[in-house]
PDB file of C-alpha atoms in Angstrom:
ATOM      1  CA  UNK A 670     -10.461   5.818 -26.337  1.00 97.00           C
ATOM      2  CA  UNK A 671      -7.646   6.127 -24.459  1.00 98.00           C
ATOM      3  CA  UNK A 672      -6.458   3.081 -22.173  1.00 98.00           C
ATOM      4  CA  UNK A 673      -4.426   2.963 -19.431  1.00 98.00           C
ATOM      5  CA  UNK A 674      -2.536   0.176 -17.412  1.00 98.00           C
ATOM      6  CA  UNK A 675      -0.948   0.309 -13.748  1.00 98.00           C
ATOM      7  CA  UNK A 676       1.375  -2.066 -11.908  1.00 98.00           C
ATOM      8  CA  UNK A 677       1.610  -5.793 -13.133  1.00 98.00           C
ATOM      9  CA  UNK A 678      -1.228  -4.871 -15.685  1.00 98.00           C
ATOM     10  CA  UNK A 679       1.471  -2.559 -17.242  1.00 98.00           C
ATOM     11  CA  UNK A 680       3.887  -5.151 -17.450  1.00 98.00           C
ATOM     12  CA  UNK A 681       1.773  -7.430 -18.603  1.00 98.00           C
ATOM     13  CA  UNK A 682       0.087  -5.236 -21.312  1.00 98.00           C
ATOM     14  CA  UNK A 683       3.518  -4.263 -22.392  1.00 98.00           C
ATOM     15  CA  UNK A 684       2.616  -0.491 -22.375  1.00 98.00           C
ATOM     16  CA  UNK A 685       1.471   1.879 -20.208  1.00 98.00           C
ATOM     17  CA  UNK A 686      -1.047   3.468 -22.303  1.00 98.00           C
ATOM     18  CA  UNK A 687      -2.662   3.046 -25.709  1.00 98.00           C
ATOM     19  CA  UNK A 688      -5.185   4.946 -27.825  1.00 98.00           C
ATOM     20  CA  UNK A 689      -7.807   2.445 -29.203  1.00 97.00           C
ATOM     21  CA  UNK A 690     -10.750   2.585 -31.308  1.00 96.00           C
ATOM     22  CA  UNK A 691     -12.809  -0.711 -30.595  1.00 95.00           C
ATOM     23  CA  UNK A 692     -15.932  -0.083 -32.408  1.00 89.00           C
ATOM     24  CA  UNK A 693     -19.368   0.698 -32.010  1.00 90.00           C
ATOM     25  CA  UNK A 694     -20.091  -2.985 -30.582  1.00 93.00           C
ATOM     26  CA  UNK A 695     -18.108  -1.908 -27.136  1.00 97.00           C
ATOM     27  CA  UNK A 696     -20.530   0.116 -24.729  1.00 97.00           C
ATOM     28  CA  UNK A 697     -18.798  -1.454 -21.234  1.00 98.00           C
ATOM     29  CA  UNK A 698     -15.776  -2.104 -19.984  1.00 98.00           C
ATOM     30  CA  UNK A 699     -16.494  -5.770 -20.102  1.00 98.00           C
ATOM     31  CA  UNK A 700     -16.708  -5.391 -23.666  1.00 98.00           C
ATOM     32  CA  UNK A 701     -13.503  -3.254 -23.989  1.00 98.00           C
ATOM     33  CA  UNK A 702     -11.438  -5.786 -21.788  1.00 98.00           C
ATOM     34  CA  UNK A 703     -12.849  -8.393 -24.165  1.00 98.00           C
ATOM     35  CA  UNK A 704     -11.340  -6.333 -27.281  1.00 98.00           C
ATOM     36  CA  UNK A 705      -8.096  -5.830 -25.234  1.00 98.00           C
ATOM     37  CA  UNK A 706      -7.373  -9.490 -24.081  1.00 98.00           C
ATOM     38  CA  UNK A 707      -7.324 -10.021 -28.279  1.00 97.00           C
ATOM     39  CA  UNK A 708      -5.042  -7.625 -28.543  1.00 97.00           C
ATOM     40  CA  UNK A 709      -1.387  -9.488 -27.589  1.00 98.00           C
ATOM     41  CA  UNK A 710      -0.511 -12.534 -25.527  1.00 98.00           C
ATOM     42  CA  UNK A 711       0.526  -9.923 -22.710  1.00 98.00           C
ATOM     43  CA  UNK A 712      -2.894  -8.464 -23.198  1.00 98.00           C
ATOM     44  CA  UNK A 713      -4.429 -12.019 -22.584  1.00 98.00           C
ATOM     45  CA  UNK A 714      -2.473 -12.218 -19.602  1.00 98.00           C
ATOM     46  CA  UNK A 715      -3.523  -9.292 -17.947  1.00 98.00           C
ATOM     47  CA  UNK A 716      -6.659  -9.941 -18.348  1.00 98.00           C
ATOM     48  CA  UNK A 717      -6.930 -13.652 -18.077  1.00 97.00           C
ATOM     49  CA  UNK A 718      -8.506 -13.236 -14.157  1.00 96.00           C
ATOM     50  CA  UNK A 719     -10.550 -10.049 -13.948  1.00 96.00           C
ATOM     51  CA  UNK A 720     -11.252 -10.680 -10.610  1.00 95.00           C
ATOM     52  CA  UNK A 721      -7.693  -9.623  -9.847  1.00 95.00           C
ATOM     53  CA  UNK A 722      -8.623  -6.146 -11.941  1.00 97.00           C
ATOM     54  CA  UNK A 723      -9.874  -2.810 -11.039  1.00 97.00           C
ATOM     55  CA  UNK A 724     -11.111   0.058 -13.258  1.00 98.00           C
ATOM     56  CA  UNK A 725     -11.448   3.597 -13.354  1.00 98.00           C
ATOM     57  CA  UNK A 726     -13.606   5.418 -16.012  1.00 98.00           C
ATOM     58  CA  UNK A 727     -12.327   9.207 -16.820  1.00 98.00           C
ATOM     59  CA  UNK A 728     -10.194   8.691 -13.493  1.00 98.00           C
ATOM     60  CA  UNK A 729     -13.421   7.615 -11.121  1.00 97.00           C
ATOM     61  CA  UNK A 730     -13.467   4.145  -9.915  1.00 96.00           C
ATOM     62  CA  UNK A 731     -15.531   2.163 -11.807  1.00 98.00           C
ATOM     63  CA  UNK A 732     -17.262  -1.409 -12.435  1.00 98.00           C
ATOM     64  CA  UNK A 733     -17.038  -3.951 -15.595  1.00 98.00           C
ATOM     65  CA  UNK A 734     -20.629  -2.736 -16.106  1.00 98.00           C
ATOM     66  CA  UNK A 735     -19.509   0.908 -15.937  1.00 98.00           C
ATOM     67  CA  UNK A 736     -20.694   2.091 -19.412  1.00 98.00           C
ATOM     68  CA  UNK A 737     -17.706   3.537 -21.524  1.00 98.00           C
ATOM     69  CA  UNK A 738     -17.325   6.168 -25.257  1.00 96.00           C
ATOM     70  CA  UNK A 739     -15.051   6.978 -27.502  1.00 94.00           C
ATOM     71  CA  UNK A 740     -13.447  10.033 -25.464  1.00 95.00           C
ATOM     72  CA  UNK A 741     -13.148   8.251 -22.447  1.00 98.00           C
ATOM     73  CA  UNK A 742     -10.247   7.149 -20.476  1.00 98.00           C
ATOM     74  CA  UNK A 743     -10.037   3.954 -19.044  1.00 98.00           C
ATOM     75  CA  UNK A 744      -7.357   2.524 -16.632  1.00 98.00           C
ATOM     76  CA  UNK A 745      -7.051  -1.272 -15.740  1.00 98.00           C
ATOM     77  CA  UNK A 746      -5.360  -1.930 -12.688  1.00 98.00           C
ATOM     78  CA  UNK A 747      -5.013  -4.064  -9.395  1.00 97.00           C
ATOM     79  CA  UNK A 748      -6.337  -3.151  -6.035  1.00 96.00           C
ATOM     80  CA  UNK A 749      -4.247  -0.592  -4.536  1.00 96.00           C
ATOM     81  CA  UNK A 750      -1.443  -0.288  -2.758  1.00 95.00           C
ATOM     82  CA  UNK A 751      -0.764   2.496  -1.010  1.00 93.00           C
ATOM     83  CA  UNK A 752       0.070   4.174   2.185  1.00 92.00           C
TER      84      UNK A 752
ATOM     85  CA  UNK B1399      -6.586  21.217   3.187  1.00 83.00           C
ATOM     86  CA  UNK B1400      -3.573  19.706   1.037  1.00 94.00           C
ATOM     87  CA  UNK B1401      -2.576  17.300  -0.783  1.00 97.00           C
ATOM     88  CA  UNK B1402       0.635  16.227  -2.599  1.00 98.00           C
ATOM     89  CA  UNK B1403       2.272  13.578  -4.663  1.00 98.00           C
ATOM     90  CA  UNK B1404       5.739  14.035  -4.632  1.00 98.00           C
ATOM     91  CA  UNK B1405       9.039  11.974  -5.053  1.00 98.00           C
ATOM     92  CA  UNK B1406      11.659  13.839  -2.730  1.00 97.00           C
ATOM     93  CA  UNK B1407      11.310  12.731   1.163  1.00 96.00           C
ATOM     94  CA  UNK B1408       9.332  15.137   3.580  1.00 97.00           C
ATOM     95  CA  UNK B1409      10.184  16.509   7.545  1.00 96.00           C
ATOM     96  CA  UNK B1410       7.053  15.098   9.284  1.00 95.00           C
ATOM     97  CA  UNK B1411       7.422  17.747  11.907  1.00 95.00           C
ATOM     98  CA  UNK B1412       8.210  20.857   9.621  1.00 96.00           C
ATOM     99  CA  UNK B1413       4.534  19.285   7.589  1.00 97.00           C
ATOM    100  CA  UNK B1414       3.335  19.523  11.401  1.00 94.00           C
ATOM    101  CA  UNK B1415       4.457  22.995  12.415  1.00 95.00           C
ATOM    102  CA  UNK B1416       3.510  24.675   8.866  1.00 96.00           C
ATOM    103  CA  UNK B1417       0.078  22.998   9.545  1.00 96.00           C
ATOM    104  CA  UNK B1418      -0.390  25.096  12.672  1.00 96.00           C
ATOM    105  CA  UNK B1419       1.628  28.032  12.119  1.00 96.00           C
ATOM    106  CA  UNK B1420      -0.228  31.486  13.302  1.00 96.00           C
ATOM    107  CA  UNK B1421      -3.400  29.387  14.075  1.00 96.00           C
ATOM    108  CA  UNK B1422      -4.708  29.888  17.743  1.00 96.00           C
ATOM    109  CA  UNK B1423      -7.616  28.169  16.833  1.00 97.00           C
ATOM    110  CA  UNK B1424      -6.578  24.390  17.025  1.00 98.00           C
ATOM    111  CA  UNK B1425      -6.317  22.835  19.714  1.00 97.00           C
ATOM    112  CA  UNK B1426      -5.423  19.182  18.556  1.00 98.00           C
ATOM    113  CA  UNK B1427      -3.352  17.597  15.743  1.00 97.00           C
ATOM    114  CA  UNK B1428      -3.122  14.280  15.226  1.00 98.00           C
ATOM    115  CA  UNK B1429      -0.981  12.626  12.617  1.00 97.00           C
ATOM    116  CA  UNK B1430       0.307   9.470  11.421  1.00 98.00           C
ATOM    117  CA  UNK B1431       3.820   9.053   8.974  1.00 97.00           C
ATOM    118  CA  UNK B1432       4.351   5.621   7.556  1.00 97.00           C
ATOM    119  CA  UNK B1433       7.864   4.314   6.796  1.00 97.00           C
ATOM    120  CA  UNK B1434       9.723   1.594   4.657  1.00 96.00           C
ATOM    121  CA  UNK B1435      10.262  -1.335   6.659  1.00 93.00           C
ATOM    122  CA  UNK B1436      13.103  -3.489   5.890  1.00 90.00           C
ATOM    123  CA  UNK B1437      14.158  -6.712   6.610  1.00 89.00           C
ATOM    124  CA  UNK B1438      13.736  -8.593   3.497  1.00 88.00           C
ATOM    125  CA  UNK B1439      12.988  -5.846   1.720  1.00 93.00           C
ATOM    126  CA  UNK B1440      15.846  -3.719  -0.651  1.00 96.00           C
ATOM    127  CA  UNK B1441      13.669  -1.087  -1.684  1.00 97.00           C
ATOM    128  CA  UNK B1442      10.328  -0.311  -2.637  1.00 97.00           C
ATOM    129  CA  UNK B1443       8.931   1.462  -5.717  1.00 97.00           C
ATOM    130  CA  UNK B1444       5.756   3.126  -5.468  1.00 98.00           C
ATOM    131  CA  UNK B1445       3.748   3.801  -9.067  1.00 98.00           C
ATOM    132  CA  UNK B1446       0.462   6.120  -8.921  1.00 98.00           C
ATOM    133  CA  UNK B1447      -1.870   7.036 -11.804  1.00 98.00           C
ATOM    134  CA  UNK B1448      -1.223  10.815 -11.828  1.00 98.00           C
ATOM    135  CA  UNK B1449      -4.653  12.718 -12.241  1.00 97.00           C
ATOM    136  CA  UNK B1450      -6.883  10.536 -10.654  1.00 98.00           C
ATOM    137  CA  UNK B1451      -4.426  10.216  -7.186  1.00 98.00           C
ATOM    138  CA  UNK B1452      -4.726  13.528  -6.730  1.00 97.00           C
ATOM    139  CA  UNK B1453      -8.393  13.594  -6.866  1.00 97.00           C
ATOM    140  CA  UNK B1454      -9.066  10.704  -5.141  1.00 98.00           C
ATOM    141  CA  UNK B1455      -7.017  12.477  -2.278  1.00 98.00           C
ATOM    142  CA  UNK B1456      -9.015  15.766  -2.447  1.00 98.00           C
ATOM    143  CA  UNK B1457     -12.047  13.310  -2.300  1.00 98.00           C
ATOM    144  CA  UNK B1458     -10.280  11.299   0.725  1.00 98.00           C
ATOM    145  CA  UNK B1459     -10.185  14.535   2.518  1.00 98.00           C
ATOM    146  CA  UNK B1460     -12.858  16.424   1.670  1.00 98.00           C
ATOM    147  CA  UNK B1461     -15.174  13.262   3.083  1.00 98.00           C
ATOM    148  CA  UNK B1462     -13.127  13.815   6.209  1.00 98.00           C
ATOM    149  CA  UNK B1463     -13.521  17.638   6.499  1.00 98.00           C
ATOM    150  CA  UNK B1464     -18.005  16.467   6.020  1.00 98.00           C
ATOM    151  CA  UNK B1465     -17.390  14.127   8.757  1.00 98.00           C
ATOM    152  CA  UNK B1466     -15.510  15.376  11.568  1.00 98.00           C
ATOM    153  CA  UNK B1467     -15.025  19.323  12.207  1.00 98.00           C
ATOM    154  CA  UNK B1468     -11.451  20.236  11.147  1.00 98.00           C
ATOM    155  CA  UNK B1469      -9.619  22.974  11.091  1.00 98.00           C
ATOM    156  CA  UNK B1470      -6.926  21.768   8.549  1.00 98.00           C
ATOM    157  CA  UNK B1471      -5.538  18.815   7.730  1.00 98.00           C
ATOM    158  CA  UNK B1472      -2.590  17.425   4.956  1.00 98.00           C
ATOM    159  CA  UNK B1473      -1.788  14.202   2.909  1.00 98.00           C
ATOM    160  CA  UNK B1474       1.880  13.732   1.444  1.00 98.00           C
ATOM    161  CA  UNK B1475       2.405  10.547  -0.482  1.00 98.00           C
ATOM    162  CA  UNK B1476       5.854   9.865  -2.366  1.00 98.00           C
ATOM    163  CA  UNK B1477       6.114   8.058  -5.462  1.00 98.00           C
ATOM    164  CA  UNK B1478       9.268   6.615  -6.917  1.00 98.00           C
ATOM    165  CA  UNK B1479      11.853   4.200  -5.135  1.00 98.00           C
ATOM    166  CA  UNK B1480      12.090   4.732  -1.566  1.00 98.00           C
ATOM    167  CA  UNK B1481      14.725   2.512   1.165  1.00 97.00           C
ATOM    168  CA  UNK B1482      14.235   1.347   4.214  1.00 97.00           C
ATOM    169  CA  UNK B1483      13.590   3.571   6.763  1.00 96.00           C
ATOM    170  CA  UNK B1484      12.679   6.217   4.343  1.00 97.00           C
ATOM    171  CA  UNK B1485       8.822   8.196   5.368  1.00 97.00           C
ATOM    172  CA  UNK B1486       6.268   7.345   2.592  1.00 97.00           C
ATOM    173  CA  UNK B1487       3.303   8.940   3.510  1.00 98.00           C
ATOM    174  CA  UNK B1488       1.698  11.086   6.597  1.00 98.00           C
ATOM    175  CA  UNK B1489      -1.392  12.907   6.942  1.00 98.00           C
ATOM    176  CA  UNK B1490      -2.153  15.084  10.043  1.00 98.00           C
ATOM    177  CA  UNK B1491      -5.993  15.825  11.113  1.00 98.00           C
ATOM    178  CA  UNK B1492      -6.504  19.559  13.218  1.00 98.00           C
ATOM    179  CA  UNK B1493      -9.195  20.143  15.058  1.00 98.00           C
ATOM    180  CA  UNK B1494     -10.289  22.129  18.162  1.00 97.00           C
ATOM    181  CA  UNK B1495     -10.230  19.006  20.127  1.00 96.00           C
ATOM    182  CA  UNK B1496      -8.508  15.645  20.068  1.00 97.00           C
ATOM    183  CA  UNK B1497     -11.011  13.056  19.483  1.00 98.00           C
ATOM    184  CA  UNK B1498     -12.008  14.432  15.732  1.00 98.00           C
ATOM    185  CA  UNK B1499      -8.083  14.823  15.058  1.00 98.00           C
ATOM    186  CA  UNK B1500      -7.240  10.865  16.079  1.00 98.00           C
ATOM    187  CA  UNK B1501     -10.451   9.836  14.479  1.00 98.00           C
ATOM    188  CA  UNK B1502     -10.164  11.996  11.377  1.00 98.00           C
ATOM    189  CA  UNK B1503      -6.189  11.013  10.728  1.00 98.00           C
ATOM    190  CA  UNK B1504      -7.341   7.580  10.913  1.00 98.00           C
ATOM    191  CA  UNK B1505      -9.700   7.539   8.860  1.00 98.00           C
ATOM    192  CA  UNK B1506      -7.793   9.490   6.486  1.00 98.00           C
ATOM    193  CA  UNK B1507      -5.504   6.567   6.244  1.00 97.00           C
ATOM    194  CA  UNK B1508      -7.794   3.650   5.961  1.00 96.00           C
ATOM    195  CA  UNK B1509      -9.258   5.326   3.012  1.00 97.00           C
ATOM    196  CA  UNK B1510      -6.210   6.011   1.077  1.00 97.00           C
ATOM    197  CA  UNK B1511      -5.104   2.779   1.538  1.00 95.00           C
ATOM    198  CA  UNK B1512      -7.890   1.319  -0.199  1.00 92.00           C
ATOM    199  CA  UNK B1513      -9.177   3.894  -2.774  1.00 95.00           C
ATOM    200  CA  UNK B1514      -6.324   6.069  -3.550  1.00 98.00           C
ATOM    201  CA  UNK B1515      -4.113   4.621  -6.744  1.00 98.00           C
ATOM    202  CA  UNK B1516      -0.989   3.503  -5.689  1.00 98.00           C
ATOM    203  CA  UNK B1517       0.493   0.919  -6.304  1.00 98.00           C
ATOM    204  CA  UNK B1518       4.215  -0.830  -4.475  1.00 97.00           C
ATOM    205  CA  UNK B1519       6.629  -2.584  -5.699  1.00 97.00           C
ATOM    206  CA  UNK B1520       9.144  -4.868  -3.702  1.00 96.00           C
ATOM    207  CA  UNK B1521      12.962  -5.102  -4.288  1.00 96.00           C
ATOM    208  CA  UNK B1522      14.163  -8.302  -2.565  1.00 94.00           C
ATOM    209  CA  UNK B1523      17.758  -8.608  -1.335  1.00 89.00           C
ATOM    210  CA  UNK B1524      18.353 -11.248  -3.989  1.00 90.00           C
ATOM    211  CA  UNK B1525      17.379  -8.874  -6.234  1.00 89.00           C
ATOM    212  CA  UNK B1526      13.385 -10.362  -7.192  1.00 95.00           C
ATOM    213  CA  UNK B1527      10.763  -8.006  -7.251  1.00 96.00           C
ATOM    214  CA  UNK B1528       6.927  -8.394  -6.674  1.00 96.00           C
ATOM    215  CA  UNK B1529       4.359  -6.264  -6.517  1.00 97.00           C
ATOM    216  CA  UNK B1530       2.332  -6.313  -3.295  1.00 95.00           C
ATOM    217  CA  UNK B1531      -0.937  -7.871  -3.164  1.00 92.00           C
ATOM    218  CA  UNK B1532      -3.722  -5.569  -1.488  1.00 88.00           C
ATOM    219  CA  UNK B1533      -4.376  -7.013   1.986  1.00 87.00           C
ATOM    220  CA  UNK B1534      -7.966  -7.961   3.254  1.00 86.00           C
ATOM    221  CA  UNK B1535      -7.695  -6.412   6.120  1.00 87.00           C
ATOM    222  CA  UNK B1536      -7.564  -2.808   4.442  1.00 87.00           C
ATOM    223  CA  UNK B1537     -10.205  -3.453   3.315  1.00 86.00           C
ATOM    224  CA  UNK B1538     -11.926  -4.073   6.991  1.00 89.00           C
ATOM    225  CA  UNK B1539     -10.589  -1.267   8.025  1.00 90.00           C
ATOM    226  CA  UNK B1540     -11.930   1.282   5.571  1.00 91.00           C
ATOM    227  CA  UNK B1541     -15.373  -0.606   6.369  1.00 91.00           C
ATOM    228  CA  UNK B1542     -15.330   0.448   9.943  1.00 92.00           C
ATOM    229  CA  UNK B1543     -16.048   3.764   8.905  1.00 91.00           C
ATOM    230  CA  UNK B1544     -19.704   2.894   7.539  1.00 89.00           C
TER     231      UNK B1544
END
């Protein structure tokens, strides 16, 4: 699965991306932000208030109950920005 | 219909006249450029999420092109670090009339301010930086639409 992280979730993370292979057990993104946060202290800390987190699944935006699989990619980030 | 993501700066009115060029067919164009303001602000870095910006800017203006009857339209976002003063984004709405080209190119914007990824960064003069927090208001703007 291949993870991605934008803005102060990036910084926080410590990386922009990473490939990971969490296990059969994770089926939603809740579960894979659970297996993240373990990760690294920065990993804690971007996750630590998911309220303050968005999510896209295979670059759609998504929900913590989105289901995710092993080819997917997921990106945590905050609410955007733009314009 | 365009869209780009691109780092170098853009001429708002040479977007505007390509837009148009040989039509005879539009009668309106609205459009709206957006601009680093200053102030307390050094510079500002804007970070996207390649892939999926693009997409959710076809999707921005395809939703546009359902709802209103244009005859072109364009969105041009820069990334990167941009100063004061510098354009960071315009999109232009065509249509045979005005009130689908103002309506359209505002609607173009209150979506991608909400649901396209970007993300800024803020340079202070003292040289802190903070990343800007999305404000509610976007957010009641993009709902306006329905």
């Amino acid at each position: 699965m291949r993870v991605l992280y934008f803005a102060w979730v990036r910084e926080r993370a410590g990386c922009a991306a990473e490939d990971v292979a969490p296990g059969a057990g994770v089926t939603t993104v809740s579960d894979l932000a659970d297996f993240l946060a373990q990760l690294s202290p920065g990993h804690a800390a971007a996750f630590a208030d998911r309220t303050r987190l968005r999510v896209a699944v295979n670059q759609e935006q998504a929900g913590f109950d989105s289901p995710v699989a092993a080819n997917d990619e997921v990106a945590f980030f905050p609410p955007m920005t733009g314009g | 219909m365009a869209v780009r993501v691109q780092s170098e700066a853009f001429d708002a009115a040479a977007e505007m006249a390509a837009l148009t060029a040989g039509r005879e067919d539009i009668g309106a164009v609205a459009s709206f450029t957006g601009l680093v303001r200053g102030g307390a602000i050094r510079a500002m870095t804007l970070e996207h999420y390649p892939g999926m910006t693009e997409r959710a800017l076809a999707a921005i203006e395809a939703e546009a092109h359902r709802r209103w009857p244009l005859k072109a339209s364009l969105i041009v976002h820069r990334v990167g670090r941009l100063l004061p003063g510098e354009p960071i984004v315009l999109v232009a709405a065509a249509s045979e009339g005005r009130h689908a080209a103002f309506e359209a190119a505002a609607f173009l914007m209150d979506y991608l301010k909400t649901d396209a990824p970007f993300w800024k960064c803020e340079e202070r003069a003292d040289g802190t930086s903070d990343w800007v927090d999305a404000r509610e208001a976007d957010g009641t703007a993009k709902a306006r639409w329905g």
